[in-house]
GROMACS .gro file of C-alpha atoms in nm:
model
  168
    1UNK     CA    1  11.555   8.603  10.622
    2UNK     CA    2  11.870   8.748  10.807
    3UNK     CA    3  12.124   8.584  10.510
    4UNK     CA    4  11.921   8.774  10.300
    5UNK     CA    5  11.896   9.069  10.503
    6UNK     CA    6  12.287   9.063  10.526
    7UNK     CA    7  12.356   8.935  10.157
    8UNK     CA    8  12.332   9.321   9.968
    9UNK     CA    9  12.317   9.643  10.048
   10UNK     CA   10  11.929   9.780  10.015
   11UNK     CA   11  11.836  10.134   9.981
   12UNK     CA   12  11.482  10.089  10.092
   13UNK     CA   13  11.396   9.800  10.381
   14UNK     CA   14  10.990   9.679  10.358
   15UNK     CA   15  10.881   9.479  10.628
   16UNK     CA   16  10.522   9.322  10.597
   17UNK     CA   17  10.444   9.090  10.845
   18UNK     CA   18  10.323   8.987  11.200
   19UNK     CA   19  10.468   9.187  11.510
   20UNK     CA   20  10.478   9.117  11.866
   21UNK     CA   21  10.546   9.334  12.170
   22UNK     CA   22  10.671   9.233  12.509
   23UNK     CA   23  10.652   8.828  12.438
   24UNK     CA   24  10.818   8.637  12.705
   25UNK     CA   25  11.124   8.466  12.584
   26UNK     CA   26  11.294   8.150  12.681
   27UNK     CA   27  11.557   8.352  12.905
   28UNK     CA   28  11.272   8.468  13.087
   29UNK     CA   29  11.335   8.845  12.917
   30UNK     CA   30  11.073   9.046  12.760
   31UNK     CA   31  11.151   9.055  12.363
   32UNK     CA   32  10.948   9.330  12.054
   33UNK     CA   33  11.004   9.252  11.735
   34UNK     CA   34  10.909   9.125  11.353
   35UNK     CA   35  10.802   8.761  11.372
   36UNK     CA   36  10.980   8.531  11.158
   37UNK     CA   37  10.985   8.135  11.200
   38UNK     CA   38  11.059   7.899  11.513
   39UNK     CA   39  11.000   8.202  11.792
   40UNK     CA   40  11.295   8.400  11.626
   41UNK     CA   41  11.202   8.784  11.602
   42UNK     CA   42  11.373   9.103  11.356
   43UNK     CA   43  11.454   9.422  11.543
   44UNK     CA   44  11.611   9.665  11.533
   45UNK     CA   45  11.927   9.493  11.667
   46UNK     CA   46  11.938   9.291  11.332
   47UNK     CA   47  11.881   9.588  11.120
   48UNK     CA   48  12.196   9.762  11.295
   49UNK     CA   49  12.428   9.494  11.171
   50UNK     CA   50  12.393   9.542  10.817
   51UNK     CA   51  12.656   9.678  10.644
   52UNK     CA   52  12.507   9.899  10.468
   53UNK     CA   53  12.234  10.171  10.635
   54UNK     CA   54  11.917  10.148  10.433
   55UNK     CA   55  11.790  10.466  10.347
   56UNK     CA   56  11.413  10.389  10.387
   57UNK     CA   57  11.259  10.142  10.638
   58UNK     CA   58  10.930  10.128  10.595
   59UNK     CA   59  10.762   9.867  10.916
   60UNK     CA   60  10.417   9.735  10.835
   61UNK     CA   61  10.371   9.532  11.162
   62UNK     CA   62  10.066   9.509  11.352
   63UNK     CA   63  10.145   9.467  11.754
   64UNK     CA   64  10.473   9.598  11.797
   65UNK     CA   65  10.295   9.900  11.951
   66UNK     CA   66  10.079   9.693  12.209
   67UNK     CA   67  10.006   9.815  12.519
   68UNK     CA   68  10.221   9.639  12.844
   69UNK     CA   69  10.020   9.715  13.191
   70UNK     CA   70  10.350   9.781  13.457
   71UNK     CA   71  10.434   9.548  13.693
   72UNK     CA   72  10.161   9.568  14.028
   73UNK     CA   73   9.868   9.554  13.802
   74UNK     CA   74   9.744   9.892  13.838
   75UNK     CA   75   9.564   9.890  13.511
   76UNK     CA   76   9.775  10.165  13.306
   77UNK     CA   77   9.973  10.158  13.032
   78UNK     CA   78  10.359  10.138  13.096
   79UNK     CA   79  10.403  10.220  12.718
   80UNK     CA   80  10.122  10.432  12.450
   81UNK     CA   81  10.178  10.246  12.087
   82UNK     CA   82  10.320  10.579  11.974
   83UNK     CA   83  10.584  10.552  12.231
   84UNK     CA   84  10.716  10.191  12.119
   85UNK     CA   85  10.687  10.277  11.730
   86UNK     CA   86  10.916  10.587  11.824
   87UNK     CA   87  11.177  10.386  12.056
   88UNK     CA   88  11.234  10.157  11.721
   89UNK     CA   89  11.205  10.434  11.435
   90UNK     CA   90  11.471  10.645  11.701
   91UNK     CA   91  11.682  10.339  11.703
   92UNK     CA   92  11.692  10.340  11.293
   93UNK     CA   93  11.775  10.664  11.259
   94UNK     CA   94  12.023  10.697  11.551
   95UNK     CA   95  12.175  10.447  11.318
   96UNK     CA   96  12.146  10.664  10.990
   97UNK     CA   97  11.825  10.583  10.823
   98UNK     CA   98  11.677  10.874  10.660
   99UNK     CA   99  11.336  10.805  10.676
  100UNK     CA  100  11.131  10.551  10.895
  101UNK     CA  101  10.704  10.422  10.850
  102UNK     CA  102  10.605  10.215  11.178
  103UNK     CA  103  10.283  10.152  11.252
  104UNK     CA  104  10.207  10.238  11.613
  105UNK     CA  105   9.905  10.012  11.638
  106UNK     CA  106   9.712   9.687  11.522
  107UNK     CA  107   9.613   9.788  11.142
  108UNK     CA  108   9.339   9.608  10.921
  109UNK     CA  109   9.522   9.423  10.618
  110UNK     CA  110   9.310   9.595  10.351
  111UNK     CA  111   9.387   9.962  10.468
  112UNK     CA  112   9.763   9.904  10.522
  113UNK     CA  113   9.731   9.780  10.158
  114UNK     CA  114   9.611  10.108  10.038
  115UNK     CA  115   9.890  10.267  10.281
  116UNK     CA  116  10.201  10.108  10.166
  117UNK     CA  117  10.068  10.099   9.770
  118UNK     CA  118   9.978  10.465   9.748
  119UNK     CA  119  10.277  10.574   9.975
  120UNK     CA  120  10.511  10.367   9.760
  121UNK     CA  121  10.375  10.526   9.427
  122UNK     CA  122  10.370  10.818   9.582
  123UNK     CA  123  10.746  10.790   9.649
  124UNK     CA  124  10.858  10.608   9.348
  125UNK     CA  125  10.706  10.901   9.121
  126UNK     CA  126  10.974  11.088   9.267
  127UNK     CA  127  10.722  11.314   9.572
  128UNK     CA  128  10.883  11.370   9.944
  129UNK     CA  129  10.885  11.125  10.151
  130UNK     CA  130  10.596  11.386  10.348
  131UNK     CA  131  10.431  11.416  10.047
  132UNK     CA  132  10.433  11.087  10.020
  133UNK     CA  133  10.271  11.013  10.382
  134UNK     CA  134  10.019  11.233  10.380
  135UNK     CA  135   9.896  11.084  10.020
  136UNK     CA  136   9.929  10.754  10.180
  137UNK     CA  137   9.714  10.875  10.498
  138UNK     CA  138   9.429  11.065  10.253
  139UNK     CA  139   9.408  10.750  10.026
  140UNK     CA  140   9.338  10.522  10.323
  141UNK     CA  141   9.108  10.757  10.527
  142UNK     CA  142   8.912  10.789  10.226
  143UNK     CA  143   8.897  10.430  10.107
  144UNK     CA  144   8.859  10.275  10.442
  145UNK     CA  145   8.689  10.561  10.673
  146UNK     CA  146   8.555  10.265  10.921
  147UNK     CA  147   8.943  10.183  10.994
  148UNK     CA  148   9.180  10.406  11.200
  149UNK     CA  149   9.505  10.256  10.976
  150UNK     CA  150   9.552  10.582  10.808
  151UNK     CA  151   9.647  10.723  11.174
  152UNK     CA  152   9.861  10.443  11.298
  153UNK     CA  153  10.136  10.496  11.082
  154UNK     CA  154  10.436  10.726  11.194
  155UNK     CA  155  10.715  10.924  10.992
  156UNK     CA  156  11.026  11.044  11.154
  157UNK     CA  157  11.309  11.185  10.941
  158UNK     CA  158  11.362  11.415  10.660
  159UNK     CA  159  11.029  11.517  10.504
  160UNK     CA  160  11.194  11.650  10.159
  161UNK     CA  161  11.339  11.318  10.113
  162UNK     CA  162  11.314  11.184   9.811
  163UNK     CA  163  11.367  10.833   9.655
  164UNK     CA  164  11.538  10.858   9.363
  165UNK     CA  165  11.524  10.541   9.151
  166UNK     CA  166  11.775  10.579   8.899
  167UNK     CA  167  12.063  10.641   9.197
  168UNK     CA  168  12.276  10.375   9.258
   0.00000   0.00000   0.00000
């Protein structure tokens, strides 16, 4: 995954897979991140290294917004999901990403189906990158009104963005 990560230069960056927040590592430190194989994690750390800045990165992880009670026990959150999307969508754009989708909670696989489909349409037929959220949010509150997916995704960065797909 990373050699390919590294390997070209990507205007858009999809990520579609398991997340986990806060797991203990073998250093004893506390680690958030993508989940790929043998207990190695993506973040945002990795993403910084490529050469070149993606324009989109679009993060369709469940958990990486997980609560994390503080240290004593008292019962509260140290962290709200919408808190730990924004640390790692602030840490892409602080790096120059234009526009950033994290999901700031667990999301049911069907409904962050519709999400990412309609929001990619959306986007590929050449609507804002707001545009294209809040199409993505309708579509999924609509077709899944049992699920709170359409809510858990975030947007930070230019909303007039658009993808153009015949750009280099």
């Amino acid at each position: 995954v990373l050699a390919t990560l590294y390997a070209h230069p990507y205007r858009v960056l999809a990520i579609a897979a398991h997340g986990l927040f806060e797991a203990s590592g073998p250093d004893g430190r506390r680690y958030s991140g993508v989940v790929l194989s043998d207990g190695l994690l993506l973040t945002a750390v990795e993403i910084e290294q490529m050469e070149v800045v993606p324009e989109l990165v679009f993060i369709n992880c469940c958990h990486l917004g997980g609560l994390n009670a503080p240290a004593g026990g008292s019962g509260g959150a140290a962290y709200a999901p919408e808190q730990l999307a924004y640390s790692v969508a602030r840490a892409l754009v602080e790096m120059g990403v234009r526009a950033v989708v994290a999901a700031a909670w667990a999301v049911d696989d069907n409904a962050a189906s519709t999400f990412a489909a309609t929001f990619f349409d959306r986007l590929g037929a050449g609507e804002t990158f707001g545009d294209a959220v809040f199409a993505a949010r309708r579509a999924t509150f609509e077709q899944h009104p049992a699920s709170n997916t359409w809510g858990a995704y975030q947007a930070w960065g230019d909303p007039g963005y658009r993808l153009h797909p015949g750009a280099a």
